[in-house]
Short mmCIF file of C-alpha atoms in Angstrom, two decimals:
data_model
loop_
_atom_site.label_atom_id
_atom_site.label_comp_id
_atom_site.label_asym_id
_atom_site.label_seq_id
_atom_site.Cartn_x
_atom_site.Cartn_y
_atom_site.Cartn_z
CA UNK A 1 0.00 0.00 0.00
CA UNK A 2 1.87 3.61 -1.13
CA UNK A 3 1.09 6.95 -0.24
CA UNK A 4 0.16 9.55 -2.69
CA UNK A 5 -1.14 13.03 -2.91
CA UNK A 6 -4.98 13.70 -4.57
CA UNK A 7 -6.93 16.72 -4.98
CA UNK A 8 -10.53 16.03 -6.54
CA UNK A 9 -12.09 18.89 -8.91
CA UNK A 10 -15.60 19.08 -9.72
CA UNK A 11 -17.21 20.24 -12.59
CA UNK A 12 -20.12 21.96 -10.86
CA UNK A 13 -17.21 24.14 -9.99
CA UNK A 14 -13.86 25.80 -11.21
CA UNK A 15 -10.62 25.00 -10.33
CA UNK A 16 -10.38 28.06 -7.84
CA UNK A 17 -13.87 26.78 -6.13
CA UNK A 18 -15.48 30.05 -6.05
CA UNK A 19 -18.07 30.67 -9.15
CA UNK A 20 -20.69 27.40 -10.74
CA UNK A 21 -20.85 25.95 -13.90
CA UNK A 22 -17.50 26.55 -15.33
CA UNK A 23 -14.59 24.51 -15.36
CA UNK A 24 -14.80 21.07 -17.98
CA UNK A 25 -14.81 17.67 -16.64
CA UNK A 26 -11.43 16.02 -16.91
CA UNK A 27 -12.35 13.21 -18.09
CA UNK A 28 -15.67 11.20 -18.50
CA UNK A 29 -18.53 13.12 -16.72
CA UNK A 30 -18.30 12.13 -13.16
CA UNK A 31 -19.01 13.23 -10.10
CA UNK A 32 -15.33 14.79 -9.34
CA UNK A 33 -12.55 14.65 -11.01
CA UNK A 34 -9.25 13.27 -8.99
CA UNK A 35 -5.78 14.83 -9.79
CA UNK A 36 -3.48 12.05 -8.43
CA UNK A 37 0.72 13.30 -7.69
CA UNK A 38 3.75 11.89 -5.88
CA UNK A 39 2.24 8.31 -6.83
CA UNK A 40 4.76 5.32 -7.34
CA UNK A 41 1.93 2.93 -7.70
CA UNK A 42 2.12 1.23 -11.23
CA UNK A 43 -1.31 0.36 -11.22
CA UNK A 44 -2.46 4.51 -10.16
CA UNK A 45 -0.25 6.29 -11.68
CA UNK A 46 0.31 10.49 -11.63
CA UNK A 47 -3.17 11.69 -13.38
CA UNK A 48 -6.47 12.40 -13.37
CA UNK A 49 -9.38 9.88 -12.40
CA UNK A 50 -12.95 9.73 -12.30
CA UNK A 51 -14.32 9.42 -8.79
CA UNK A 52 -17.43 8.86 -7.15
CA UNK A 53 -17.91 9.88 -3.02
CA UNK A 54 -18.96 7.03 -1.02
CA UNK A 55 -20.37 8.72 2.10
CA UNK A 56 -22.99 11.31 1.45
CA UNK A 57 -22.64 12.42 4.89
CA UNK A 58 -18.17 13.43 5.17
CA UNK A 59 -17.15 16.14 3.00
CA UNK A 60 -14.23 16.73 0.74
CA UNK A 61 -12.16 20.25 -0.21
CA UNK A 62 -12.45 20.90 -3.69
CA UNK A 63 -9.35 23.14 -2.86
CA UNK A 64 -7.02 21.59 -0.20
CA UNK A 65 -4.47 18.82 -1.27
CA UNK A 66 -4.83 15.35 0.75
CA UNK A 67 -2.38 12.29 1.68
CA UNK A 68 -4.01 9.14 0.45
CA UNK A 69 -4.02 5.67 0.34
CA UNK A 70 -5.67 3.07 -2.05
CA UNK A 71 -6.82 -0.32 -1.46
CA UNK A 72 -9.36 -2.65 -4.16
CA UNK A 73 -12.35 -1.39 -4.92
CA UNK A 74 -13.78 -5.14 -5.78
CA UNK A 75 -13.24 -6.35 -2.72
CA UNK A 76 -15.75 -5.93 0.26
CA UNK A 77 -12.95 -6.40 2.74
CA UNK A 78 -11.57 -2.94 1.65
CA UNK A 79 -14.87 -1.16 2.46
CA UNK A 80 -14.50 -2.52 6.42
CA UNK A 81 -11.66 0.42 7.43
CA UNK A 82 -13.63 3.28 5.76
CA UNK A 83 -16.84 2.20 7.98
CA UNK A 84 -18.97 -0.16 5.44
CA UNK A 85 -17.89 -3.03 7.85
CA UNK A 86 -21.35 -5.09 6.91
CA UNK A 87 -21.59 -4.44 3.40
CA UNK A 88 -22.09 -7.31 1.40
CA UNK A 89 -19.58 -8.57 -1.79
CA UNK A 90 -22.85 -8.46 -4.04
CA UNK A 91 -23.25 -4.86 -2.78
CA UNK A 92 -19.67 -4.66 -4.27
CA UNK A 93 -20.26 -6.06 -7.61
CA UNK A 94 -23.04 -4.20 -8.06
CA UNK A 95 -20.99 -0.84 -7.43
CA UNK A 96 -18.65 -2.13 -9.92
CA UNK A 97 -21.02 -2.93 -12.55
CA UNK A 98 -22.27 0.89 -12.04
CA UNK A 99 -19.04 2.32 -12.59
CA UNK A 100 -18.07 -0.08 -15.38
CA UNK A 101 -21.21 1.03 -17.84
CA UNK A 102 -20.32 4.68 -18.22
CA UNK A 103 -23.88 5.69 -17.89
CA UNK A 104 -22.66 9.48 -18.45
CA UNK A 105 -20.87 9.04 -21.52
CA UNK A 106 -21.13 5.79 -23.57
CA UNK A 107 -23.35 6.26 -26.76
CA UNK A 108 -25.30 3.52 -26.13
CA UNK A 109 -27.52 5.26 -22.91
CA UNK A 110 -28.33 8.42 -25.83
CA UNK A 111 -27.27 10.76 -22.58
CA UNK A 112 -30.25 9.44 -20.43
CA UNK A 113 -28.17 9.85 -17.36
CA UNK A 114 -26.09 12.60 -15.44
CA UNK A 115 -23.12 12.27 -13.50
CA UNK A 116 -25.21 13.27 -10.31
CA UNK A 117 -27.97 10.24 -10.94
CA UNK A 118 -24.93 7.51 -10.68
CA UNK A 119 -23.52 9.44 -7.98
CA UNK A 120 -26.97 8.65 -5.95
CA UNK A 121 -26.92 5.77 -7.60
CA UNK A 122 -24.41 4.23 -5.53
CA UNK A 123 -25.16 5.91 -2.36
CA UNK A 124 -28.34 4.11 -2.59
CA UNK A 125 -26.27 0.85 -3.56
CA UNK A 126 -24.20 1.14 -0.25
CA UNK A 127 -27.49 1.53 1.93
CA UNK A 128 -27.75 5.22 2.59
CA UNK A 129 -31.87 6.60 2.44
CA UNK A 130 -32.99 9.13 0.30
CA UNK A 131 -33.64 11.60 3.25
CA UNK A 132 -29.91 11.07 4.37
CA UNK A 133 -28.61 12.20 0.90
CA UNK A 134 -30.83 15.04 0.24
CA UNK A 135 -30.11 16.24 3.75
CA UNK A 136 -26.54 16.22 2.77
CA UNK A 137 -26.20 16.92 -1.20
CA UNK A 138 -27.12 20.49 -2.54
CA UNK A 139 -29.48 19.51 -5.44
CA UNK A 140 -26.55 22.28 -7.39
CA UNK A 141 -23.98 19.45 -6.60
CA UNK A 142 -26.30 17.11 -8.07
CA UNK A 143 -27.34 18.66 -11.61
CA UNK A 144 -24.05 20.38 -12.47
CA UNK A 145 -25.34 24.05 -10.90
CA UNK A 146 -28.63 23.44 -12.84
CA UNK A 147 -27.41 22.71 -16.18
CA UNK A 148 -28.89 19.46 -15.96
CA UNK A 149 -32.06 17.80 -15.10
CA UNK A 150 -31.24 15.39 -12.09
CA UNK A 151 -34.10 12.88 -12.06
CA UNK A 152 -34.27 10.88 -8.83
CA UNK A 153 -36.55 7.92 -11.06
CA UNK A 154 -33.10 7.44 -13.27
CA UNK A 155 -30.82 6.84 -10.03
CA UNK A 156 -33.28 4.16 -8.97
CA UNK A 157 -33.32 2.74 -12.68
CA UNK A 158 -29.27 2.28 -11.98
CA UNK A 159 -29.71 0.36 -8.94
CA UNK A 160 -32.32 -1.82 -10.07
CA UNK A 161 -30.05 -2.35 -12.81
CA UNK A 162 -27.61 -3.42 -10.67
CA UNK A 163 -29.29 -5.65 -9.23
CA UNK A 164 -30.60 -7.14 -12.08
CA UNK A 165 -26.94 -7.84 -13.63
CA UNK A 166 -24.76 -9.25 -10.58
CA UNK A 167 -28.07 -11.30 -9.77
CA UNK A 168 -28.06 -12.58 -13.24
CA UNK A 169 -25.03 -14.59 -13.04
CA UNK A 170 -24.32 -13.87 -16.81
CA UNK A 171 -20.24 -12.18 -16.25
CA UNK A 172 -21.14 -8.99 -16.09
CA UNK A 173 -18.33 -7.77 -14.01
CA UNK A 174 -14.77 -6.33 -15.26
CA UNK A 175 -12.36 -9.10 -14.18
CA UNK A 176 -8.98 -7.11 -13.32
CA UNK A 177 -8.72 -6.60 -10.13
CA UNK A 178 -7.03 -3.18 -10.74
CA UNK A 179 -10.08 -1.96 -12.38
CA UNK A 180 -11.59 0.10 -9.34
CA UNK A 181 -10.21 1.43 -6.42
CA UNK A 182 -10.52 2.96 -2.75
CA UNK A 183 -9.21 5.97 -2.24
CA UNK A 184 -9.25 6.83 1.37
CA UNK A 185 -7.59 10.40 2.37
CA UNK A 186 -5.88 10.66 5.65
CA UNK A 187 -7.89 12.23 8.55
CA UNK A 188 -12.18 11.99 8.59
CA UNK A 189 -12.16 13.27 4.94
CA UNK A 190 -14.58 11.68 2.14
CA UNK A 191 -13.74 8.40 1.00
CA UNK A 192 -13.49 7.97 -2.98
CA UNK A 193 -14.02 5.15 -5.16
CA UNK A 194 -11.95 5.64 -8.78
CA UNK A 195 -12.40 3.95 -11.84
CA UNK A 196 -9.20 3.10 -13.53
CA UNK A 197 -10.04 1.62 -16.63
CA UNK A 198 -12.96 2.02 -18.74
CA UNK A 199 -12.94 0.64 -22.19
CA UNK A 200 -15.89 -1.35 -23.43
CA UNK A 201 -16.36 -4.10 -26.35
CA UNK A 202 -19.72 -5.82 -26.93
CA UNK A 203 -23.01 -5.72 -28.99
CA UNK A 204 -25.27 -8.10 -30.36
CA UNK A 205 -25.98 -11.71 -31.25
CA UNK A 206 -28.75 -12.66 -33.60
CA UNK A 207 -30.23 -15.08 -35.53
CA UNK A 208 -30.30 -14.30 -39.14
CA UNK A 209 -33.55 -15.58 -40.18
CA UNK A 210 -32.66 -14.35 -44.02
CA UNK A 211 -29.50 -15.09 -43.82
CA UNK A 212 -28.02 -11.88 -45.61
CA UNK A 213 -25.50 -10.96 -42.76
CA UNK A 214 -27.34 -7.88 -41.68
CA UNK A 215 -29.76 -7.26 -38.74
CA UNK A 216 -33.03 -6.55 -39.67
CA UNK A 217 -35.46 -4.86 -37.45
CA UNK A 218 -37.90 -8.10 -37.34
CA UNK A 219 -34.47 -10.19 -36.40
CA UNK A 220 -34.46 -11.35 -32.40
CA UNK A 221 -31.29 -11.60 -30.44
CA UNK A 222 -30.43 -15.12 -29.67
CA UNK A 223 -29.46 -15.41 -25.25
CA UNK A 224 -27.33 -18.44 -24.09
CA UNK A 225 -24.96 -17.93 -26.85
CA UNK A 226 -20.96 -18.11 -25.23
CA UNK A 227 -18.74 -15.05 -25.60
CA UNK A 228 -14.97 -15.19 -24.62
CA UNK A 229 -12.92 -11.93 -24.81
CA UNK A 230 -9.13 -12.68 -25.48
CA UNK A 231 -6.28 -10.35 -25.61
CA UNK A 232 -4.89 -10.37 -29.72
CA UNK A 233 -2.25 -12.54 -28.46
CA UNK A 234 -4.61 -15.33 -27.47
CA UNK A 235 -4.24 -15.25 -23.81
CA UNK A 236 -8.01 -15.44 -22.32
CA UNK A 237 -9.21 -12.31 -20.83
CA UNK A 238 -13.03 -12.91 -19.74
CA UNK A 239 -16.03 -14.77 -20.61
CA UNK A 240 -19.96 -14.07 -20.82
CA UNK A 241 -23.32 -14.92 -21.93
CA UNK A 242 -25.54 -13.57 -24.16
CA UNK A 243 -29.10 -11.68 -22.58
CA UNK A 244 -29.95 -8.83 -21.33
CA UNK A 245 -27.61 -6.63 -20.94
CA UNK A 246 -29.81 -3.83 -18.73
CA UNK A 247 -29.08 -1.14 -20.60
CA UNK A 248 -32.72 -0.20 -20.62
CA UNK A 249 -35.88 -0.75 -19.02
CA UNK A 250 -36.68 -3.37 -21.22
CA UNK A 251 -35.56 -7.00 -21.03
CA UNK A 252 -33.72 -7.52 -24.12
CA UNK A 253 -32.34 -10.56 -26.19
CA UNK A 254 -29.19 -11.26 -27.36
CA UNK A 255 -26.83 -8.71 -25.95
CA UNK A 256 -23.41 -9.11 -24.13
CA UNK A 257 -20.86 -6.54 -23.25
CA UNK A 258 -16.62 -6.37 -21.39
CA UNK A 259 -16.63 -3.28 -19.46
CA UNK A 260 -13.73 -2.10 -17.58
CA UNK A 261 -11.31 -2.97 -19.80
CA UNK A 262 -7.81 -1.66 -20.49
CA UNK A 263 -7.09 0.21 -23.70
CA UNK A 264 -5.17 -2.46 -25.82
CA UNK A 265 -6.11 -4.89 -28.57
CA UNK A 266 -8.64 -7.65 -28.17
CA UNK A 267 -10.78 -10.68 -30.42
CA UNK A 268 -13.93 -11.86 -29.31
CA UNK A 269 -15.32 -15.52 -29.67
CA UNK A 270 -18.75 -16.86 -30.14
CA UNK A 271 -19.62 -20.14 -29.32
CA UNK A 272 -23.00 -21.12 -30.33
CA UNK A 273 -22.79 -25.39 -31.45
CA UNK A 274 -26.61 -25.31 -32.47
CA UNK A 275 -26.01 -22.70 -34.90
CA UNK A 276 -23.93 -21.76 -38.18
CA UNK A 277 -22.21 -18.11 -38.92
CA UNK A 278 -23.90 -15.82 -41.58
CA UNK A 279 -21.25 -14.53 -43.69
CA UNK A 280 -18.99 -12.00 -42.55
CA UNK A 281 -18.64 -8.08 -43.14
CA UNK A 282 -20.78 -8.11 -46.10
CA UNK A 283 -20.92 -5.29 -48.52
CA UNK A 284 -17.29 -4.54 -47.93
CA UNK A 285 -17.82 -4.01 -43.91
CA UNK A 286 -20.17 -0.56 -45.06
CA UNK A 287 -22.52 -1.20 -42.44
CA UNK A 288 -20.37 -2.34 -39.46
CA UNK A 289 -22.73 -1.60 -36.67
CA UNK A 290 -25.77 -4.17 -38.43
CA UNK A 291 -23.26 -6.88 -40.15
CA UNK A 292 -21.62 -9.95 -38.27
CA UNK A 293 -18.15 -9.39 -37.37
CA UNK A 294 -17.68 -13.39 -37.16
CA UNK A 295 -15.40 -15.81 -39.12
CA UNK A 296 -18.11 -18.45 -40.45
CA UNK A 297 -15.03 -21.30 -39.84
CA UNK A 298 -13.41 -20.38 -36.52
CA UNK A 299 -16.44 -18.07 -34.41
CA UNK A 300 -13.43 -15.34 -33.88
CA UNK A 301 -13.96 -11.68 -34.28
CA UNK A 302 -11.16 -9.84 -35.93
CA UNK A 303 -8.60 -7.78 -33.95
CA UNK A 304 -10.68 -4.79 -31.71
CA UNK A 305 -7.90 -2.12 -30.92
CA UNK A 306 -9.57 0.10 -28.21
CA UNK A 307 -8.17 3.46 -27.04
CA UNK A 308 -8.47 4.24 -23.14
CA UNK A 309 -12.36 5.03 -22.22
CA UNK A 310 -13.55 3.97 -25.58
CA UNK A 311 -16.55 2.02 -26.05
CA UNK A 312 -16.97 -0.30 -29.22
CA UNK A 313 -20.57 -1.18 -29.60
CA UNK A 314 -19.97 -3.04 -33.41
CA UNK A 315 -18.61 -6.98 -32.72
CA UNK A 316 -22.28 -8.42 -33.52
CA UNK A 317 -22.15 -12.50 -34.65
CA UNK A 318 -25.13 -13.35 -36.87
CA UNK A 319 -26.51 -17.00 -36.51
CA UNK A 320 -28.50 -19.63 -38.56
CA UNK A 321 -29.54 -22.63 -38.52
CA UNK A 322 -27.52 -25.21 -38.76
CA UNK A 323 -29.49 -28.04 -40.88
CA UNK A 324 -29.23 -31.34 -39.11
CA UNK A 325 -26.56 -34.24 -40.70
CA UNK A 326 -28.38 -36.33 -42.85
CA UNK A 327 -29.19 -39.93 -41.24
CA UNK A 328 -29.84 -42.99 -42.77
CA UNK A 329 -31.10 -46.47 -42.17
CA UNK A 330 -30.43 -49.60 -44.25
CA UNK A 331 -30.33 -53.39 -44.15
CA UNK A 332 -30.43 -57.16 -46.44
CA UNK A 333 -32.84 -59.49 -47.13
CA UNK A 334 -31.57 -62.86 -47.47
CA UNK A 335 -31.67 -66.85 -47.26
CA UNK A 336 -30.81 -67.53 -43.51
CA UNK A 337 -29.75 -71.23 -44.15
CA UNK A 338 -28.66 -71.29 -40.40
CA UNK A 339 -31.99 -70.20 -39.41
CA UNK A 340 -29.62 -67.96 -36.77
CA UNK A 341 -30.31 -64.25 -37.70
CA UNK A 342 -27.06 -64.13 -38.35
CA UNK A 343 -25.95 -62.67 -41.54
CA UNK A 344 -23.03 -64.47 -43.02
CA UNK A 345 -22.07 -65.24 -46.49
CA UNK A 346 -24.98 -66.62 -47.11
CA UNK A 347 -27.43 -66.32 -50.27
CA UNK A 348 -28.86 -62.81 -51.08
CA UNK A 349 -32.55 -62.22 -51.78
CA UNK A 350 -33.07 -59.08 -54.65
CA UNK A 351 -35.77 -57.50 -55.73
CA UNK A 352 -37.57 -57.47 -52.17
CA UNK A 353 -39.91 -54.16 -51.38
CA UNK A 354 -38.93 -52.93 -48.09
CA UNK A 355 -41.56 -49.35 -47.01
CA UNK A 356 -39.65 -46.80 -44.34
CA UNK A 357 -41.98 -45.15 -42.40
CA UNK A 358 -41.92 -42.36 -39.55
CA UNK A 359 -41.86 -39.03 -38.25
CA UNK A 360 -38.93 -36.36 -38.40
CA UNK A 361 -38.03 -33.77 -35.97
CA UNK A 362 -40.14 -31.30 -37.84
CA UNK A 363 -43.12 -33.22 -36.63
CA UNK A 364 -43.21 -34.10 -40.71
CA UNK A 365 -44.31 -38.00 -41.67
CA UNK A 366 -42.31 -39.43 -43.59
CA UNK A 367 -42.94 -42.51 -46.15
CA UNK A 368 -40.62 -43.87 -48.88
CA UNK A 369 -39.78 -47.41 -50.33
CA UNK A 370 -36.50 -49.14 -51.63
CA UNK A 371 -36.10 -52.46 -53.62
CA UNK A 372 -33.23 -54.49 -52.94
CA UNK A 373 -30.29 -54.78 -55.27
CA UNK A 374 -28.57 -57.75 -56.23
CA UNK A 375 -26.40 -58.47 -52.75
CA UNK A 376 -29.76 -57.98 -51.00
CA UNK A 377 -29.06 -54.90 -50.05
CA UNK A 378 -31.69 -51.88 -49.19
CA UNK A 379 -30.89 -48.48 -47.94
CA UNK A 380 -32.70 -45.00 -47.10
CA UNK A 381 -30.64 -42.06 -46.93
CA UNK A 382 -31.39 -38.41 -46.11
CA UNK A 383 -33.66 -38.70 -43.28
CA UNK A 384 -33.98 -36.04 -40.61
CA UNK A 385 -33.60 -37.02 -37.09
CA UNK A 386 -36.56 -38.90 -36.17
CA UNK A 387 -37.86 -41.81 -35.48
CA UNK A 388 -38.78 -44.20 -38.17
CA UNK A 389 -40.15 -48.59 -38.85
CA UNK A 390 -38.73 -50.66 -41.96
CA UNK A 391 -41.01 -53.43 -43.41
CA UNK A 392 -40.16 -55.79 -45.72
CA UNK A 393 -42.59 -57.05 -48.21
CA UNK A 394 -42.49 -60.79 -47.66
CA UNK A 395 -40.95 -62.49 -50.66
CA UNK A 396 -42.58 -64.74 -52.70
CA UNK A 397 -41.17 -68.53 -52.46
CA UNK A 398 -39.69 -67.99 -48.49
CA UNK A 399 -40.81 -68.87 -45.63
CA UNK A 400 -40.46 -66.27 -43.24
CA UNK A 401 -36.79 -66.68 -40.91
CA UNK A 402 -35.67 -64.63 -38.21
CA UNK A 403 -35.48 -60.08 -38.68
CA UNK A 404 -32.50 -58.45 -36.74
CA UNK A 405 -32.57 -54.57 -35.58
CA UNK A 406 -29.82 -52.62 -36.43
CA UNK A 407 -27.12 -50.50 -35.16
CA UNK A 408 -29.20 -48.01 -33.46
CA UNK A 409 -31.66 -50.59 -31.94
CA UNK A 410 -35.26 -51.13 -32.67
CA UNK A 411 -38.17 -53.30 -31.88
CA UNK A 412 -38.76 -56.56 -33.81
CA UNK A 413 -41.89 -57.82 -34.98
CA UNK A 414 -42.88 -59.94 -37.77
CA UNK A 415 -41.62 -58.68 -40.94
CA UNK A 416 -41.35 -55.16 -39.31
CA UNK A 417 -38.52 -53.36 -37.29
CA UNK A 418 -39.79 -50.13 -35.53
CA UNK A 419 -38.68 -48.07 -33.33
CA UNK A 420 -35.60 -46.69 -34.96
CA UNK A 421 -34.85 -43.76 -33.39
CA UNK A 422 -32.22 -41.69 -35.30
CA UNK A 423 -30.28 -38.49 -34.60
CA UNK A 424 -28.54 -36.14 -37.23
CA UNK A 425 -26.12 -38.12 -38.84
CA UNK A 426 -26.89 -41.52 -37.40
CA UNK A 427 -26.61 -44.19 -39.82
CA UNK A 428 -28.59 -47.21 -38.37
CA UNK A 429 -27.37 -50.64 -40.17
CA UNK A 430 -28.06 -54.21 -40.54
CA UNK A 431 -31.42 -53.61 -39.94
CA UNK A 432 -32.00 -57.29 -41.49
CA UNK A 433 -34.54 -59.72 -42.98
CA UNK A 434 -33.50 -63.35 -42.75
CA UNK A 435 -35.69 -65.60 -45.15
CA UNK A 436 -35.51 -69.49 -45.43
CA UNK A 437 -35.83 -71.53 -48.35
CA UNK A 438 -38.77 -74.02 -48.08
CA UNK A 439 -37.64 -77.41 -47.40
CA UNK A 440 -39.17 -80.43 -49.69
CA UNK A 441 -39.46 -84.43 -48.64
CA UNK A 442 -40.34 -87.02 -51.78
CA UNK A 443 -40.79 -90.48 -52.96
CA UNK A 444 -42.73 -93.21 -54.75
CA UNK A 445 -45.49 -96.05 -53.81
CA UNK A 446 -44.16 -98.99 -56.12
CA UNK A 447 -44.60 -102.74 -56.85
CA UNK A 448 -41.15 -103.80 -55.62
CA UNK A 449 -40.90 -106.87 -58.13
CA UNK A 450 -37.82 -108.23 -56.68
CA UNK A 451 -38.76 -107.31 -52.73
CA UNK A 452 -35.64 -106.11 -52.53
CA UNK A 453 -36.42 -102.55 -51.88
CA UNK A 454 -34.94 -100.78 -54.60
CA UNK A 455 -36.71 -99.14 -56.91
CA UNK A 456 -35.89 -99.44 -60.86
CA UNK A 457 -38.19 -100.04 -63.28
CA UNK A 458 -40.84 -101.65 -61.24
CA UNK A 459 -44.49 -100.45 -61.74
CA UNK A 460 -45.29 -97.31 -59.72
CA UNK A 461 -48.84 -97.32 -57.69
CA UNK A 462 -51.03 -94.61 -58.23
CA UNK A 463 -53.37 -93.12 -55.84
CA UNK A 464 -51.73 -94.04 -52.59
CA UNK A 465 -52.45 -91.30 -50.12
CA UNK A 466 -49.32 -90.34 -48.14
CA UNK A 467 -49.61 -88.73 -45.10
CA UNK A 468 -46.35 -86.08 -43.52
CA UNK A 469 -46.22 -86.17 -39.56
CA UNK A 470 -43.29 -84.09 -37.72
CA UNK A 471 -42.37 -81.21 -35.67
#
């Protein structure tokens, strides 16, 4: 932990503290402005921050230079020595979320908010009441000496925001460490929490139901879809998921955003299984804030280079869907001399009608027939997933043997396997109809001349009725 100087500017204010509404915020809009000197802290180094008060009720000099110390500002341990000793980590996170959105000057909000709204904002966060920071906050400090229209219905908006994200579970939160900080000057003087980094990368992800690689305005986002933000050397940086990303009001579809990010260069992946990329930067990249920024073959962004504070709203990934692997199911029909089931080398049977039938994942029914070829063999190819019955057309001249489900199972009945339940690209084999040859038994009623019992010439008997017994 070093020591440094800080001496916090506000733009409500000018530098000399003694007339409103004239000095320029230093940096984004924020609640003050804090000049850091002396510092030999790598990670706060000589500058100017923004800064947001964290006690509504201690006051600051906009004019007198403080000793000060830092300690994380994602952390709820490092709230306990500036006397938050029960607040909560979530209470952190949600804080940090606040501070990583640049409500007052990202694009994205169209300037709905004020530097004074997130400054309430977080006093609400932390568990202060309304009547505790109005008794203590000049509406002037609030709406930048009435330039501004400080609306008490947008602070709440923020913290229900808030809540919303952390709750959500969806990464919402910057992942460095170093991104906020403490700032606690020596002696019963305001505490300050700083923001040290600010970029922002994110958009949209949406399912292209025209497949032309733009967003149209009847196109929905796509939620659940798996974003991963990696620095442009490949080393992983953070990860999210697509959904709301409580920008607004609304509950909307599709979004995901990295706040709080260093300036420096960055690639973003998509990871969506169910789905296939729409073609990347059509029309030459023209429209980058509507096309997808995906490569169809790897689900990588190209290269983002962000500058400190920006805020790149344009690495969308358009999605559609992926048609299933074609399945198929086939079989033989053929003379089972082992009467086994067992398909061997034994005699094919062509020119046998076998009649698919079942119903696809589309909730379609399907029908078709094949004829077998000269090795027996039958086949049906191109089938959605599903689930789907062979029957075999019993051949003329056999008797009929033993039938034998295939490689993806199946129920056997006569002539009929059903039950074949298929996913994309199954191929469901040996689905098979064994057939047996009739067997025959013969002879002749004769006068056997010589009694010898071998017939030769001897003068067959006509009429004899013979009668077959057996099992």
């Amino acid at each position: 932990m070093t020591t440094f100087t800080i001496r916090v500017s506000s733009s409500v204010t000018n530098s000399a503290g003694t007339a409103f509404g004239q000095q320029p915020d230093l940096g984004a809009p924020s609640y003050l402005d804090m000049v850091v000197s002396n510092s030999t802290d790598p990670n706060l180094p000589n500058g100017v921050y923004d800064a947001y008060c964290l006690n509504p009720a201690i006051g600051i000099s906009l004019t007198q230079s403080y000793s000060a110390q830092s300690i994380a500002g994602n952390s709820a341990a490092s709230y306990v020595p500036i006397g938050f000793a029960s607040l909560s980590q979530m209470q952190v996170d949600q804080i940090n979320w606040v501070l990583a959105q640049n409500f007052t000057s990202d694009s994205k909000f169209a300037g709905q908010y004020i530097d004074g709204e997130v400054q309430v904002a977080i006093w609400k966060i932390l568990g202060f009441s309304d009547s505790v920071i109005f008794a203590n906050t000049d509406i002037r400090q609030l709406n930048e000496n009435n330039r501004e229209v400080f609306d008490l219905a947008d602070a709440n908006n923020i913290v229900s925001a808030a809540q919303a994200a952390v709750a959500s579970g969806n990464g919402v939160l910057p992942t460095d460490a170093f991104f906020s900080t403490i700032v606690d000057p020596a002696g019963n003087v305001q505490p300050l929490i700083v923001q040290l980094q600010s970029a922002k990368l994110g958009n949209f992800v949406w399912l292209d139901s025209d497949a032309d690689g733009q967003q149209d305005a009847v196109e929905a986002g796509v939620d659940g879809v798996v974003v991963k933000l990696y620095s442009s050397d490949g080393q992983f940086v953070a990860s999210t998921t697509t959904g709301d990303d409580f920008s607004t009001a609304a509950v909307e579809q599709g979004y995901y955003q990295f706040a709080g990010l260093k300036a420096g260069d960055y690639k973003v992946e998509f990871i969506a299984p169910t789905y296939a990329f729409t073609a990347q930067d059509v029309n030459g990249n023209a429209n980058d804030t509507l096309d997808s920024d995906v490569n169809a073959l790897t689900g990588f962004s190209q290269v983002v280079s962000l500058a400190a504070g920006e805020s790149n709203q344009t690495i969308d990934a358009g999605l559609v869907t992926r048609q299933p692997l074609p399945a198929s199911i086939s079989g033989y029909v053929y003379e089972d001399a082992g009467n086994d089931g067992v398909r061997n080398s034994e005699t094919p049977i062509a020119g046998v009608e076998v009649t698919l039938t079942g119903t696809d994942d589309l909730g379609n029914t399907v029908t078709a027939t094949a004829t077998t070829d000269i090795n027996g063999f039958y086949q049906f190819t191109n089938l959605r997933p599903g689930t789907y019955s062979v029957v075999e057309t019993q051949p003329a001249g056999y008797l009929d043997g033993k039938d034998t489900a295939g490689t993806k199972g199946g129920t056997v009945t006569n002539d009929a396997i059903s039950a074949i339940t298929l996913a994309a690209g199954d191929n469901s084999v040996e689905n098979n109809f064994g057939e047996l040859p009739p067997a025959k038994l013969s002879g002749y009623v004769y006068e056997d001349a010589g009694n010898d019992g071998v017939r030769n010439s001897e003068t067959p008997i006509a009429g004899v009725e013979v009668k077959l017994t057996g099992t």
